[in-house]
Coordinates of C-alpha atoms in Angstrom, one line a residue:
X1 CA 46.7 -143.6 125.2
X2 CA 44.6 -143.9 128.5
X3 CA 43.1 -147.4 127.3
X4 CA 47.1 -149.1 128.1
X5 CA 46.4 -148.2 131.3
X6 CA 43.1 -150.1 131.5
X7 CA 43.3 -153.4 133.5
X8 CA 44.5 -155.5 131.3
X9 CA 43.2 -158.5 133.3
X10 CA 40.0 -158.7 131.7
X11 CA 40.8 -157.1 128.4
X12 CA 38.0 -157.7 125.4
X13 CA 39.2 -156.2 122.2
X14 CA 36.9 -157.0 119.2
X15 CA 38.5 -157.5 115.5
X16 CA 36.4 -155.9 112.8
X17 CA 37.5 -157.7 109.7
X18 CA 34.9 -159.8 107.7
X19 CA 36.9 -163.2 107.5
X20 CA 37.9 -163.3 111.2
X21 CA 35.7 -164.1 113.7
X22 CA 35.4 -161.8 117.0
X23 CA 37.6 -163.2 119.6
X24 CA 38.7 -162.5 123.1
X25 CA 42.4 -161.5 124.8
X26 CA 42.8 -161.9 128.2
X27 CA 46.1 -161.2 130.0
X28 CA 47.3 -161.5 133.4
X29 CA 48.3 -158.1 134.8
X30 CA 51.2 -158.8 136.9
X31 CA 52.5 -160.8 134.6
X32 CA 52.6 -158.2 131.6
X33 CA 54.0 -155.5 133.8
X34 CA 56.7 -157.7 134.3
X35 CA 56.8 -158.6 130.8
X36 CA 56.4 -154.9 129.8
X37 CA 59.7 -153.6 132.5
X38 CA 62.0 -156.4 130.7
X39 CA 61.4 -155.9 127.4
X40 CA 61.7 -151.4 128.2
X41 CA 64.9 -152.2 129.8
X42 CA 66.3 -154.4 127.2
X43 CA 65.3 -152.1 124.2
X44 CA 66.7 -149.4 125.8
X45 CA 70.0 -151.0 126.1
X46 CA 70.2 -152.7 122.8
X47 CA 69.2 -149.2 120.8
X48 CA 72.5 -147.5 121.7
X49 CA 74.5 -150.5 120.7
X50 CA 72.4 -150.2 117.5
X51 CA 73.8 -146.8 116.7
X52 CA 69.9 -145.4 116.2
X53 CA 68.8 -142.7 118.2
X54 CA 65.0 -143.6 120.2
X55 CA 63.4 -141.4 118.2
X56 CA 64.7 -142.9 114.3
X57 CA 63.7 -146.3 116.2
X58 CA 59.8 -145.0 117.2
X59 CA 60.1 -143.7 113.0
X60 CA 60.5 -146.8 112.1
X61 CA 57.5 -148.5 113.7
X62 CA 55.2 -145.5 113.9
X63 CA 55.6 -143.7 110.7
X64 CA 55.5 -140.6 113.2
X65 CA 58.3 -137.7 113.3
X66 CA 56.7 -135.6 116.1
X67 CA 57.5 -136.9 119.5
X68 CA 54.2 -136.4 120.6
X69 CA 52.6 -138.4 117.8
X70 CA 55.3 -140.9 118.2
X71 CA 54.3 -141.4 121.5
X72 CA 50.7 -141.8 120.7
X73 CA 51.9 -144.0 117.6
X74 CA 53.7 -146.3 120.0
X75 CA 50.3 -146.6 122.2
X76 CA 48.4 -147.6 119.4
X77 CA 51.0 -150.4 118.4
X78 CA 50.9 -151.6 121.7
X79 CA 46.9 -152.6 121.1
X80 CA 48.3 -154.9 118.5
X81 CA 48.4 -157.3 121.1
X82 CA 45.4 -157.3 122.1
X83 CA 44.0 -159.0 119.0
X84 CA 44.6 -161.4 116.3
X85 CA 47.4 -160.6 113.6
X86 CA 46.4 -161.2 110.2
X87 CA 47.8 -164.3 108.3
X88 CA 49.8 -163.6 105.6
X89 CA 51.5 -167.2 105.0
X90 CA 54.5 -166.1 103.5
X91 CA 56.4 -169.1 102.8
X92 CA 53.7 -169.6 99.6
X93 CA 55.3 -169.8 96.6
X94 CA 53.6 -166.9 94.3
X95 CA 53.8 -166.3 90.7
X96 CA 54.5 -162.4 89.9
X97 CA 56.1 -161.3 93.3
X98 CA 60.0 -162.1 91.8
X99 CA 59.9 -159.6 89.1
X100 CA 61.3 -156.1 89.1
X101 CA 59.6 -154.0 91.8
X102 CA 59.8 -151.0 90.1
X103 CA 56.6 -149.3 88.5
X104 CA 55.1 -145.8 87.6
X105 CA 52.0 -144.0 86.5
X106 CA 52.1 -142.1 83.3
X107 CA 49.7 -140.2 81.5
X108 CA 51.6 -140.6 77.6
X109 CA 48.4 -140.5 76.4
X110 CA 47.8 -137.1 76.8
X111 CA 51.3 -135.6 75.7
X112 CA 50.3 -134.1 72.3
X113 CA 53.5 -134.3 70.8
X114 CA 56.1 -137.5 70.3
X115 CA 59.3 -136.3 71.8
X116 CA 57.7 -135.5 75.2
X117 CA 56.6 -139.2 75.6
X118 CA 59.9 -140.3 74.5
X119 CA 62.0 -137.5 77.3
X120 CA 59.2 -139.4 80.0
X121 CA 60.1 -142.5 78.8
X122 CA 63.7 -142.0 78.8
X123 CA 64.1 -140.1 82.3
X124 CA 61.7 -143.0 83.9
X125 CA 64.4 -145.8 82.8
X126 CA 67.2 -143.5 84.1
X127 CA 65.7 -143.2 87.6
X128 CA 65.5 -147.1 87.4
X129 CA 61.6 -147.8 86.8
X130 CA 60.6 -151.0 84.9
X131 CA 56.9 -151.3 84.5
X132 CA 54.8 -148.1 83.0
X133 CA 51.0 -148.6 84.6
X134 CA 49.9 -146.3 81.4
X135 CA 45.6 -145.8 81.0
X136 CA 44.1 -147.2 77.6
X137 CA 40.9 -145.6 77.7
X138 CA 38.1 -147.8 76.1
X139 CA 36.5 -144.1 74.9
X140 CA 39.7 -143.0 73.0
X141 CA 40.2 -146.3 71.3
X142 CA 36.8 -147.7 70.6
X143 CA 35.5 -143.8 69.8
X144 CA 32.5 -143.3 67.9
X145 CA 30.8 -146.5 67.9
X146 CA 31.2 -150.1 68.2
X147 CA 34.0 -151.7 66.2
X148 CA 35.1 -148.2 65.3
X149 CA 39.0 -147.5 65.6
X150 CA 39.1 -144.7 63.8
X151 CA 39.8 -141.2 65.6
X152 CA 37.6 -138.4 63.5
X153 CA 37.9 -135.8 66.7
X154 CA 40.5 -133.9 64.7
X155 CA 41.7 -133.6 61.1
X156 CA 43.5 -135.1 59.5
X157 CA 41.5 -138.7 60.8
X158 CA 43.9 -141.1 62.0
X159 CA 43.7 -144.9 63.4
X160 CA 42.6 -144.6 67.3
X161 CA 45.5 -147.2 67.9
X162 CA 48.3 -144.8 66.5
X163 CA 49.0 -143.3 70.0
X164 CA 48.7 -146.5 72.3
X165 CA 51.1 -148.1 69.5
X166 CA 54.0 -145.7 69.8
X167 CA 53.6 -146.0 74.0
X168 CA 54.2 -149.7 73.7
X169 CA 56.8 -149.0 71.1
X170 CA 58.5 -146.5 73.2
X171 CA 58.6 -149.0 76.5
X172 CA 59.7 -152.3 74.3
X173 CA 62.7 -149.4 72.7
X174 CA 63.6 -148.7 76.6
X175 CA 63.7 -152.2 78.1
X176 CA 60.5 -151.1 80.1
X177 CA 57.1 -153.1 80.5
X178 CA 53.8 -151.4 80.3
X179 CA 50.7 -152.6 82.1
X180 CA 47.6 -150.9 80.3
X181 CA 44.8 -150.1 82.4
X182 CA 41.3 -150.7 80.8
X183 CA 38.5 -148.9 81.6
X184 CA 36.6 -145.1 81.1
X185 CA 33.8 -146.4 78.7
X186 CA 33.0 -144.5 75.7
X187 CA 29.4 -143.0 76.0
X188 CA 28.0 -144.6 72.9
X189 CA 27.7 -148.2 75.7
X190 CA 25.4 -146.6 78.1
X191 CA 21.6 -145.5 77.0
X192 CA 22.3 -142.7 79.7
X193 CA 25.6 -141.9 77.7
X194 CA 28.2 -139.8 80.4
X195 CA 24.9 -138.5 82.6
X196 CA 25.3 -141.2 85.0
X197 CA 29.8 -140.7 85.0
X198 CA 32.0 -140.9 82.4
X199 CA 33.6 -143.8 84.7
X200 CA 30.2 -145.5 84.6
X201 CA 30.4 -149.1 83.4
X202 CA 28.8 -149.7 80.3
X203 CA 25.3 -151.7 79.5
X204 CA 25.9 -154.4 78.1
X205 CA 29.6 -156.5 79.3
X206 CA 29.8 -158.4 75.7
X207 CA 30.9 -154.3 74.5
X208 CA 33.7 -154.1 77.4
X209 CA 34.7 -158.1 76.2
X210 CA 35.0 -157.3 73.0
X211 CA 36.7 -154.0 74.0
X212 CA 39.1 -155.7 76.3
X213 CA 39.6 -159.0 73.2
X214 CA 40.8 -156.0 70.4
X215 CA 43.4 -154.8 73.3
X216 CA 44.8 -158.2 73.8
X217 CA 44.8 -159.1 70.7
X218 CA 46.6 -156.1 68.9
X219 CA 49.6 -156.5 71.5
X220 CA 49.7 -160.0 72.3
X221 CA 53.6 -161.2 72.6
X222 CA 54.2 -157.5 73.2
X223 CA 52.7 -156.8 76.7
X224 CA 52.3 -159.5 79.0
X225 CA 50.1 -158.0 81.7
X226 CA 46.7 -156.1 81.5
X227 CA 44.7 -154.6 84.6
X228 CA 40.8 -154.2 84.6
X229 CA 39.3 -150.9 85.3
X230 CA 40.3 -148.9 88.6
X231 CA 39.3 -148.1 92.4
X232 CA 35.6 -150.2 91.9
X233 CA 35.0 -149.7 95.9
X234 CA 35.0 -145.8 95.5
X235 CA 33.0 -142.6 94.0
X236 CA 33.5 -141.6 91.2
X237 CA 34.9 -144.4 89.5
X238 CA 32.0 -146.4 89.3
X239 CA 29.6 -143.8 87.8
X240 CA 26.7 -142.0 89.4
X241 CA 26.2 -144.9 91.3
X242 CA 26.6 -146.7 94.3
X243 CA 29.5 -148.9 94.2
X244 CA 28.5 -152.5 93.4
X245 CA 31.3 -155.4 94.1
X246 CA 28.9 -158.5 92.4
X247 CA 28.3 -156.1 89.5
X248 CA 32.1 -155.4 89.2
X249 CA 33.3 -159.2 89.8
X250 CA 30.6 -159.7 86.7
X251 CA 32.6 -157.0 84.6
X252 CA 35.8 -158.6 85.9
X253 CA 35.0 -162.0 84.8
X254 CA 33.8 -161.0 81.3
X255 CA 37.1 -159.1 80.5
X256 CA 39.1 -162.0 82.4
X257 CA 37.6 -164.3 80.2
X258 CA 38.0 -162.5 76.5
X259 CA 41.6 -161.5 77.8
X260 CA 42.5 -165.1 78.2
X261 CA 40.8 -166.1 74.7
X262 CA 42.8 -163.6 73.1
X263 CA 46.2 -164.5 75.1
X264 CA 46.1 -167.8 77.2
X265 CA 49.7 -166.3 78.5
X266 CA 48.3 -162.8 79.5
X267 CA 48.0 -161.9 83.2
X268 CA 45.2 -160.1 84.5
X269 CA 45.9 -157.5 87.5
X270 CA 42.4 -156.4 89.3
X271 CA 41.1 -152.9 89.2
X272 CA 43.0 -151.6 92.5
X273 CA 40.7 -151.1 95.5
X274 CA 40.9 -148.0 97.3
X275 CA 42.1 -147.7 101.1
X276 CA 38.6 -146.2 102.5
X277 CA 37.0 -147.1 106.1
X278 CA 33.9 -145.8 104.6
X279 CA 30.3 -147.9 104.3
X280 CA 28.0 -146.1 102.4
X281 CA 28.2 -146.9 98.9
X282 CA 27.1 -143.7 97.2
X283 CA 27.5 -142.2 95.2
X284 CA 28.6 -138.9 96.2
X285 CA 32.4 -137.9 97.0
X286 CA 34.1 -138.9 99.8
X287 CA 31.9 -142.1 99.6
X288 CA 32.5 -146.0 99.1
X289 CA 32.9 -149.4 100.4
X290 CA 35.3 -150.3 102.9
X291 CA 38.3 -152.3 101.1
X292 CA 37.3 -155.7 102.9
X293 CA 34.1 -155.3 102.6
X294 CA 34.3 -155.1 98.9
X295 CA 37.0 -157.8 98.4
X296 CA 35.0 -160.4 100.0
X297 CA 32.3 -159.6 98.6
X298 CA 34.0 -160.0 94.8
X299 CA 35.1 -163.0 96.5
X300 CA 31.6 -164.1 97.3
X301 CA 30.4 -163.6 93.5
X302 CA 33.2 -165.6 92.5
X303 CA 36.0 -163.3 91.5
X304 CA 38.7 -165.8 92.6
X305 CA 38.5 -167.1 89.1
X306 CA 38.7 -164.2 87.3
X307 CA 42.0 -162.6 88.2
X308 CA 45.6 -163.5 88.2
X309 CA 47.1 -160.9 90.4
X310 CA 45.3 -158.5 93.4
X311 CA 45.8 -154.9 92.9
X312 CA 45.7 -152.0 95.8
X313 CA 46.5 -148.2 96.5
X314 CA 48.8 -147.4 99.4
X315 CA 49.6 -144.1 100.1
X316 CA 51.1 -142.9 102.8
X317 CA 48.2 -140.0 103.5
X318 CA 49.2 -139.2 107.3
X319 CA 52.1 -141.4 108.4
X320 CA 55.1 -142.4 106.8
X321 CA 55.9 -145.7 105.0
X322 CA 57.6 -147.5 108.3
X323 CA 54.3 -147.3 110.9
X324 CA 53.7 -150.9 112.0
X325 CA 50.2 -149.5 113.5
X326 CA 47.5 -152.6 112.7
X327 CA 43.7 -151.0 113.4
X328 CA 41.4 -152.1 110.8
X329 CA 40.2 -148.6 111.0
X330 CA 44.1 -147.1 110.5
X331 CA 44.1 -146.2 106.8
X332 CA 48.3 -146.4 106.7
X333 CA 51.1 -147.7 104.6
X334 CA 50.7 -151.7 106.8
X335 CA 47.0 -152.1 104.8
X336 CA 47.6 -154.5 102.4
X337 CA 48.8 -156.4 104.8
X338 CA 44.8 -156.6 105.9
X339 CA 44.1 -157.6 102.3
X340 CA 46.8 -160.3 102.3
X341 CA 44.6 -161.7 105.4
X342 CA 41.9 -161.9 103.6
X343 CA 43.0 -163.5 100.3
X344 CA 44.7 -166.3 102.2
X345 CA 41.2 -167.0 104.2
X346 CA 39.9 -166.6 100.4
X347 CA 42.1 -169.6 99.5
X348 CA 43.7 -167.2 97.1
X349 CA 47.3 -167.6 99.0
X350 CA 49.0 -169.0 95.7
X351 CA 48.5 -165.1 94.3
X352 CA 50.3 -161.9 94.4
X353 CA 49.6 -158.3 95.5
X354 CA 50.9 -155.4 93.3
X355 CA 50.2 -151.7 94.6
X356 CA 49.2 -149.2 91.4
X357 CA 49.6 -146.1 93.1
X358 CA 52.0 -145.2 96.4
X359 CA 52.8 -141.7 97.1
X360 CA 52.8 -139.1 100.0
X361 CA 51.2 -135.9 98.6
X362 CA 53.9 -133.2 98.8
X363 CA 51.2 -130.2 98.6
X364 CA 52.5 -126.4 99.6
X365 CA 50.7 -124.5 102.1
X366 CA 48.7 -122.2 99.1
X367 CA 45.0 -120.9 99.7
X368 CA 44.3 -121.3 95.9
X369 CA 45.0 -124.7 96.2
X370 CA 41.5 -127.0 96.7
X371 CA 41.6 -129.4 99.1
X372 CA 45.2 -129.1 100.9
X373 CA 45.5 -131.6 103.4
X374 CA 42.8 -133.9 102.0
X375 CA 45.8 -136.5 101.1
X376 CA 47.8 -135.6 103.9
X377 CA 50.7 -133.0 103.7
X378 CA 55.0 -134.0 103.5
X379 CA 57.5 -131.9 102.4
X380 CA 59.5 -132.2 99.4
X381 CA 62.3 -133.6 101.5
X382 CA 59.7 -136.2 103.3
X383 CA 58.1 -137.6 100.0
X384 CA 61.9 -137.9 98.9
X385 CA 62.6 -139.9 101.8
X386 CA 59.3 -141.8 102.1
X387 CA 59.2 -143.2 98.7
X388 CA 62.8 -145.2 98.8
X389 CA 61.2 -146.5 102.5
X390 CA 58.1 -147.8 100.8
X391 CA 59.8 -150.2 98.2
X392 CA 62.3 -151.1 101.0
X393 CA 59.8 -152.3 103.3
X394 CA 57.8 -153.9 100.5
X395 CA 60.6 -155.9 98.8
X396 CA 62.3 -156.8 102.4
X397 CA 59.1 -157.6 104.3
X398 CA 56.5 -158.5 101.9
X399 CA 57.4 -161.9 99.7
X400 CA 53.7 -161.4 98.8
X401 CA 54.2 -158.2 97.3
X402 CA 55.4 -158.1 93.4
X403 CA 55.4 -154.3 91.7
X404 CA 54.5 -151.0 93.3
X405 CA 54.2 -148.1 91.6
X406 CA 54.8 -144.7 92.0
X407 CA 51.9 -141.9 92.0
X408 CA 53.0 -140.1 88.6
X409 CA 55.7 -139.1 87.1
X410 CA 53.8 -136.1 85.2
X411 CA 51.2 -134.1 83.8
X412 CA 51.4 -132.9 80.3
X413 CA 50.6 -129.4 81.5
X414 CA 50.2 -127.5 84.8
X415 CA 46.4 -126.9 84.3
X416 CA 45.6 -128.5 87.7
X417 CA 48.1 -126.9 90.2
X418 CA 45.2 -125.6 92.0
X419 CA 44.5 -129.4 92.9
X420 CA 46.3 -131.1 95.4
X421 CA 46.4 -134.5 94.1
X422 CA 48.6 -132.5 91.6
X423 CA 51.5 -132.7 94.0
X424 CA 51.6 -136.5 94.0
X425 CA 54.2 -135.6 90.5
X426 CA 57.6 -136.6 90.2
X427 CA 58.3 -134.3 87.5
X428 CA 56.9 -131.0 86.4
X429 CA 55.3 -130.7 83.4
X430 CA 58.5 -129.0 82.0
X431 CA 60.6 -132.1 83.1
X432 CA 61.9 -130.2 86.2
X433 CA 62.4 -132.9 88.5
X434 CA 61.4 -132.9 92.2
X435 CA 63.8 -134.2 95.1
X436 CA 61.7 -137.5 94.9
X437 CA 62.9 -138.2 91.3
X438 CA 66.7 -138.0 92.6
X439 CA 65.9 -139.9 95.8
X440 CA 64.5 -143.0 93.5
X441 CA 67.2 -142.7 91.0
X442 CA 69.8 -142.8 93.7
X443 CA 68.0 -145.8 95.6
X444 CA 67.7 -147.7 92.8
X445 CA 71.4 -147.3 91.5
X446 CA 72.7 -148.4 94.6
X447 CA 70.2 -151.4 95.3
X448 CA 71.4 -154.9 94.8
X449 CA 68.6 -156.7 94.4
X450 CA 68.5 -160.2 96.9
X451 CA 66.7 -162.8 98.1
X452 CA 64.7 -161.9 101.4
X453 CA 62.6 -164.2 103.7
X454 CA 60.3 -166.4 101.5
X455 CA 60.0 -169.0 98.6
X456 CA 61.2 -167.3 94.9
X457 CA 60.8 -168.7 92.1
X458 CA 63.9 -169.7 89.3
X459 CA 63.1 -166.2 87.7
X460 CA 63.2 -164.2 90.6
X461 CA 64.8 -160.4 89.4
X462 CA 67.8 -160.8 91.5
X463 CA 69.2 -164.1 90.2
X464 CA 71.6 -163.2 88.2
X465 CA 72.6 -167.0 85.7
X466 CA 75.8 -166.4 84.1
X467 CA 76.5 -169.3 81.2
X468 CA 74.4 -171.6 79.5
X469 CA 70.9 -171.4 80.8
X470 CA 67.7 -172.6 79.4
X471 CA 63.9 -172.2 80.6
X472 CA 62.2 -176.1 80.5
X473 CA 59.0 -176.0 80.7
X474 CA 57.7 -179.2 82.5
X475 CA 54.8 -180.6 84.5
X476 CA 57.3 -181.7 87.3
X477 CA 58.3 -178.2 87.8
X478 CA 56.9 -176.5 90.7
X479 CA 55.3 -173.6 88.5
X480 CA 55.6 -175.4 85.4
X481 CA 59.2 -174.5 84.3
X482 CA 62.7 -174.3 85.6
X483 CA 65.7 -173.4 84.5
X484 CA 68.4 -175.6 83.8
X485 CA 72.3 -176.1 82.7
X486 CA 74.9 -179.2 81.9
X487 CA 77.7 -176.9 81.0
X488 CA 80.4 -177.2 83.4
X489 CA 81.3 -173.5 84.4
X490 CA 77.6 -172.2 84.3
X491 CA 77.3 -170.1 87.4
X492 CA 74.0 -168.2 89.1
X493 CA 75.1 -165.5 91.2
X494 CA 72.6 -164.1 93.9
X495 CA 72.6 -162.3 97.0
X496 CA 70.1 -163.0 100.3
X497 CA 68.8 -161.6 103.6
X498 CA 68.4 -164.5 105.8
X499 CA 69.8 -167.0 108.1
X500 CA 69.8 -170.0 105.9
X501 CA 69.3 -170.8 102.4
X502 CA 67.1 -174.4 100.4
X503 CA 67.4 -175.1 96.8
X504 CA 64.6 -177.3 95.2
X505 CA 66.0 -178.1 91.9
X506 CA 65.1 -179.7 89.1
X507 CA 64.1 -183.6 88.3
X508 CA 68.3 -184.3 87.0
X509 CA 71.1 -185.4 88.5
X510 CA 74.3 -183.3 88.8
X511 CA 77.3 -181.8 91.3
X512 CA 77.2 -177.9 92.4
X513 CA 79.3 -176.0 94.1
X514 CA 78.4 -173.4 96.4
X515 CA 80.2 -170.6 97.3
X516 CA 79.1 -168.0 100.0
X517 CA 80.8 -164.9 101.0
X518 CA 84.1 -165.7 99.1
X519 CA 84.8 -168.6 101.5
X520 CA 86.1 -172.1 100.2
X521 CA 83.5 -173.6 97.9
X522 CA 81.4 -177.0 98.9
X523 CA 80.5 -179.3 96.8
X524 CA 76.8 -180.8 96.6
X525 CA 75.0 -183.7 94.7
X526 CA 71.7 -182.6 93.1
X527 CA 69.0 -185.4 92.7
X528 CA 66.0 -183.8 92.8
X529 CA 65.6 -183.6 96.3
X530 CA 65.3 -180.7 98.2
X531 CA 68.7 -179.4 99.6
X532 CA 69.9 -177.1 102.2
X533 CA 72.6 -175.2 100.4
X534 CA 72.8 -172.6 103.8
X535 CA 72.2 -173.3 107.3
X536 CA 73.1 -170.8 110.2
X537 CA 71.8 -169.1 112.9
X538 CA 72.7 -165.4 112.2
X539 CA 70.4 -163.6 110.0
X540 CA 72.8 -161.3 107.6
X541 CA 73.0 -160.3 103.7
X542 CA 75.5 -163.1 102.3
X543 CA 76.8 -163.3 98.7
X544 CA 76.2 -166.7 97.1
X545 CA 78.1 -168.5 93.8
X546 CA 76.4 -171.9 92.3
X547 CA 78.6 -172.9 89.6
X548 CA 77.5 -176.2 87.9
X549 CA 80.1 -179.1 88.0
X550 CA 78.9 -182.1 86.1
X551 CA 75.8 -183.5 85.4
X552 CA 72.1 -181.9 85.1
X553 CA 71.3 -178.9 87.5
X554 CA 68.1 -177.3 87.6
X555 CA 67.1 -174.6 89.9
X556 CA 63.3 -174.6 90.6
X557 CA 63.1 -172.8 94.0
X558 CA 64.7 -171.0 96.7
X559 CA 63.7 -170.8 100.2
X560 CA 65.1 -168.3 102.5
X561 CA 64.6 -168.7 106.2
X562 CA 64.7 -166.1 108.8
X563 CA 66.8 -167.1 112.1
X564 CA 64.9 -168.6 115.0
X565 CA 65.5 -165.5 116.7
X566 CA 64.1 -163.0 114.7
X567 CA 60.9 -165.0 114.4
X568 CA 60.8 -164.9 118.1
X569 CA 61.5 -161.0 118.0
X570 CA 59.0 -160.6 115.3
X571 CA 56.3 -162.8 117.3
X572 CA 57.3 -160.7 120.4
X573 CA 56.8 -157.2 118.7
X574 CA 53.5 -156.2 120.2
X575 CA 54.8 -157.2 124.2
X576 CA 57.9 -154.7 123.0
X577 CA 55.5 -152.2 121.8
X578 CA 53.4 -152.3 124.5
X579 CA 56.2 -152.0 127.0
X580 CA 57.8 -148.7 125.0
X581 CA 54.7 -146.9 125.1
X582 CA 54.6 -147.1 128.5
X583 CA 57.9 -146.1 129.0
X584 CA 57.3 -143.1 126.6
X585 CA 53.9 -142.1 128.1
X586 CA 56.1 -142.5 131.9
X587 CA 58.6 -140.0 130.3
X588 CA 56.6 -137.3 129.2
X589 CA 54.3 -137.0 132.3
X590 CA 57.6 -136.5 134.4
X591 CA 59.0 -134.3 131.8
X592 CA 55.6 -132.4 132.2
X593 CA 56.0 -132.5 136.1
X594 CA 59.2 -131.2 136.4
X595 CA 57.7 -127.6 134.0

């Protein structure tokens, strides 16, 4: 906080991120003071008009709820203006971002009773979730030796696939999709067995490749996405050995190659990177390699060719989902923005990021619980508020983001109640829901899917096609396919948040009517070239309907633009933070002096 009052005429702040060069920022002190005063006055005048309290506004910027923490947060936010901001290439068309964003982690393989598995999936579907991130542990499928998929650990012997077939069947029965997480090699894959940790990679990557091939072959046509490994950058997920970006890249590439052999349409999600500032590769508790450094070394080793979707874990450890502080050593909900910056710098702007694990820890103050505060600490009420806000931010602000998976639904028993991580749960083992279950169900039930600022494919989950539409695969389409209709009256309905809306149609010629917010429809001729559907200055939620009038009408891509004013305000946001940081500190000083 004190640094804000330093002489800003010669400030030099290095930006510590592996893909960015160190830069210098210089500011004129007098100009900054005038601008800070002006922005402070404007903000204080605008907030009452917006019917938003100053405290609520500061929470929306810092993710902090206590006044002193908010002031400190605003002070740190002010430093955003002193270093270059991440480049996120928001106007890039990215596959696997227009999917339903609601996912959740499950441990269905640990439920012995099939009825409990089904009850879990039923409750998850009722809460509005679409994706199940489920472990398919290698050690539980190819248990006793190479090519042996029989489970002989208990009587009667049975196929090791039986349990996982049932899980896949349940997902389909309830209209959900499943993302198997492939990891946890069996002991027979290592000469040192489990003495180097149960998560250590196999000695021979060909064994790993055969396992991936077996899983993908079995579920081809029923499962579309697979995740290879989990948190390879921290202990103990790489075993009792130092984490190894190059080693993980070799494992990832082998799995990618064999998965594509089994199913060319399979989408491969990288192992989720854990957010950490550690630079000690370990092994040892709390050790690992910073996610930025690990990812850059993966890219240097050729990982770009070996995954379709980047995965990260993104917890709300010590602040809420609205925290906008951008410092590389600050582990907060904004951290994926840095991962996106690294991807853009390494030529992967066309790939999505999925969050594999997200939540805040509602652990009680109990001396019998180990590690209270290790993952932060919130109340059940805060957890219930934070989860929907986390989804809202990802959906509305990050066009490069796809699925966000809540961590986690439930455990099979309460044997781990003495562990702080147990209190991420959404539902107790006896299916008693926590408040966050109800808040998420309410949020998903009332949410109207919409297109937000960015570029969107024709199959975005917010698009409601009615009538006779078909998918056409074509080399002329932007990403290989588009939707087309020739029957008059076929329609496309959707909501969008923005000032302007453009359509990149298919190659055919036709005529459509565009109707916005119930106003009189307007006819537009399509000839394969991009066309503006809506052009405006004011950014707002709008309802649009495209109706086929004649000819061939194709939908290949939709582009939502923000208003120029919104963009200008976004560019000047850091200066607003600086101004308000000064105002907040000044107010507190006056209060303390009066006391």
